[in-house]
CSV table of C-alpha atoms in Angstrom, one decimal:
chain,number,residue,atom,x,y,z
A,1169,UNK,CA,33.2,117.4,107.7
A,1170,UNK,CA,36.8,116.6,108.6
A,1171,UNK,CA,38.9,113.6,108.0
A,1172,UNK,CA,40.9,111.6,110.6
A,1173,UNK,CA,43.7,114.2,110.7
A,1174,UNK,CA,41.3,117.1,111.4
A,1175,UNK,CA,41.6,118.8,108.0
A,1176,UNK,CA,38.4,119.7,106.2
A,1177,UNK,CA,37.2,117.0,103.8
A,1178,UNK,CA,36.7,118.8,100.5
A,1179,UNK,CA,35.3,116.6,97.7
A,1180,UNK,CA,37.7,116.3,94.8
A,1181,UNK,CA,40.7,117.8,96.7
A,1182,UNK,CA,43.9,115.9,96.5
A,1183,UNK,CA,46.2,115.4,99.5
A,1184,UNK,CA,49.3,115.8,97.3
A,1185,UNK,CA,50.1,119.4,96.3
A,1186,UNK,CA,50.4,119.8,92.6
A,1187,UNK,CA,48.9,116.4,91.9
A,1188,UNK,CA,46.1,116.0,89.4
A,1189,UNK,CA,42.6,116.3,90.8
A,1190,UNK,CA,41.8,112.6,91.5
A,1191,UNK,CA,39.6,111.4,94.3
A,1192,UNK,CA,40.8,108.8,96.6
A,1193,UNK,CA,39.1,105.5,96.2
A,1194,UNK,CA,38.8,105.1,99.9
A,1195,UNK,CA,39.8,107.1,103.0
A,1196,UNK,CA,43.6,106.4,103.6
A,1197,UNK,CA,44.0,104.4,100.3
A,1198,UNK,CA,46.4,106.2,97.9
A,1199,UNK,CA,45.6,106.7,94.3
A,1200,UNK,CA,47.5,104.8,91.6
A,1201,UNK,CA,49.4,108.0,90.7
A,1202,UNK,CA,50.4,108.4,94.4
A,1203,UNK,CA,51.5,104.7,94.5
A,1204,UNK,CA,53.6,105.2,91.3
A,1205,UNK,CA,55.3,108.3,92.8
A,1206,UNK,CA,56.0,106.5,96.1
A,1207,UNK,CA,57.5,103.5,94.2
A,1208,UNK,CA,59.7,105.8,92.1
A,1209,UNK,CA,60.9,107.6,95.3
A,1210,UNK,CA,61.6,104.2,96.9
A,1211,UNK,CA,63.6,103.0,93.8
A,1212,UNK,CA,65.7,106.2,93.8
A,1213,UNK,CA,66.5,105.9,97.5
A,1214,UNK,CA,67.3,102.2,97.1
A,1215,UNK,CA,69.6,103.0,94.2
A,1216,UNK,CA,71.4,105.6,96.2
A,1217,UNK,CA,71.8,103.2,99.1
A,1218,UNK,CA,73.2,100.4,96.9
A,1219,UNK,CA,75.7,102.8,95.4
A,1220,UNK,CA,76.9,103.9,98.8
A,1221,UNK,CA,77.2,100.3,100.0
A,1222,UNK,CA,79.1,99.3,96.8
A,1223,UNK,CA,81.5,102.2,97.3
A,1224,UNK,CA,82.2,101.1,100.9
A,1225,UNK,CA,82.6,97.5,99.9
A,1226,UNK,CA,85.1,98.3,97.1
A,1227,UNK,CA,88.2,97.8,99.1
A,1228,UNK,CA,90.5,97.8,96.0
A,1229,UNK,CA,89.2,101.2,94.8
A,1230,UNK,CA,89.6,102.6,98.3
A,1231,UNK,CA,93.2,101.2,98.5
A,1232,UNK,CA,94.1,102.8,95.2
A,1233,UNK,CA,92.6,106.1,96.2
A,1234,UNK,CA,94.5,106.1,99.5
A,1235,UNK,CA,97.8,105.0,97.7
A,1236,UNK,CA,97.4,107.9,95.3
A,1237,UNK,CA,96.8,110.4,98.1
A,1238,UNK,CA,99.9,109.1,100.0
A,1239,UNK,CA,102.0,109.2,96.8
A,1240,UNK,CA,100.9,112.8,96.2
A,1241,UNK,CA,101.9,113.8,99.7
A,1242,UNK,CA,105.3,112.1,99.4
A,1243,UNK,CA,105.9,113.8,96.1
A,1244,UNK,CA,105.0,117.2,97.5
A,1245,UNK,CA,107.2,116.7,100.5
A,1246,UNK,CA,110.1,115.6,98.4
A,1247,UNK,CA,109.8,118.6,96.1
A,1248,UNK,CA,109.5,120.9,99.1
A,1249,UNK,CA,112.6,119.3,100.7
A,1250,UNK,CA,114.6,119.5,97.5
A,1251,UNK,CA,113.7,123.2,97.2
A,1252,UNK,CA,114.8,123.8,100.8
A,1253,UNK,CA,118.1,122.1,100.2
A,1254,UNK,CA,118.6,124.0,96.9
A,1255,UNK,CA,117.9,127.3,98.7
A,1256,UNK,CA,120.2,126.5,101.6
A,1257,UNK,CA,123.1,125.4,99.4
A,1258,UNK,CA,125.6,128.0,98.3
A,1259,UNK,CA,125.9,128.7,94.6
A,1260,UNK,CA,129.5,127.5,94.2
A,1261,UNK,CA,128.6,124.2,95.7
A,1262,UNK,CA,125.6,123.9,93.4
A,1263,UNK,CA,127.8,124.7,90.4
A,1264,UNK,CA,130.3,122.1,91.4
A,1265,UNK,CA,127.6,119.5,91.9
A,1266,UNK,CA,126.2,120.2,88.5
A,1267,UNK,CA,129.5,119.8,86.9
A,1268,UNK,CA,130.1,116.5,88.7
A,1269,UNK,CA,126.7,115.2,87.7
A,1270,UNK,CA,127.1,116.1,84.0
A,1271,UNK,CA,130.6,114.6,83.9
A,1272,UNK,CA,129.2,111.4,85.5
A,1273,UNK,CA,126.4,111.3,82.9
A,1274,UNK,CA,128.9,111.7,80.1
A,1275,UNK,CA,131.3,109.0,81.4
A,1276,UNK,CA,129.0,106.3,82.7
A,1277,UNK,CA,131.1,103.2,81.7
A,1278,UNK,CA,134.2,104.2,83.6
A,1279,UNK,CA,132.1,105.3,86.6
A,1280,UNK,CA,130.3,101.9,86.7
A,1281,UNK,CA,133.6,100.0,86.4
A,1282,UNK,CA,135.1,102.0,89.3
A,1283,UNK,CA,131.9,101.4,91.4
A,1284,UNK,CA,131.9,97.7,90.7
A,1285,UNK,CA,135.6,97.4,91.6
A,1286,UNK,CA,134.9,99.2,94.8
A,1287,UNK,CA,132.1,96.8,95.7
A,1288,UNK,CA,134.4,93.8,95.0
A,1289,UNK,CA,137.2,95.3,97.2
A,1290,UNK,CA,134.7,95.9,100.0
A,1291,UNK,CA,133.4,92.4,99.8
A,1292,UNK,CA,136.9,90.8,99.8
A,1293,UNK,CA,137.9,92.9,102.9
A,1294,UNK,CA,134.7,92.0,104.7
A,1295,UNK,CA,135.3,88.3,103.9
A,1296,UNK,CA,138.8,88.4,105.2
A,1297,UNK,CA,137.7,90.2,108.4
A,1298,UNK,CA,135.3,87.3,109.2
A,1299,UNK,CA,137.8,84.6,108.4
A,1300,UNK,CA,140.4,86.1,110.7
A,1301,UNK,CA,137.9,86.4,113.5
A,1302,UNK,CA,137.1,82.7,113.4
A,1303,UNK,CA,140.7,81.5,113.7
A,1304,UNK,CA,141.5,83.6,116.8
A,1305,UNK,CA,139.2,81.5,119.2
């Protein structure tokens, strides 16, 4: 005899390879072990689907990941550009720039005072230029 699919109907043979030798209770009706296995597969698939959807819905995590990627790229480009500038700058200029930087670090207060005075002078000159422009009309 053959079943509906055309395969020989062997008494006691299971349709699932490696499954225990259980007879089906009815033609087309799965055994309890087959049902448990099917439920377990469905649970696994559902769990994977939920994880994938949760990952897509977590906008905050995606934004953090994208921000980290962009920050890494900017850092890499900045380091590359700094290296290019360093390579293209003659040694005497690099030495002089190093001396100026170390002197500025050693004398921060006078440097800040000079910078603040320069800002005040520029603001006063800018203010005078605007007031003279108004009176000429």
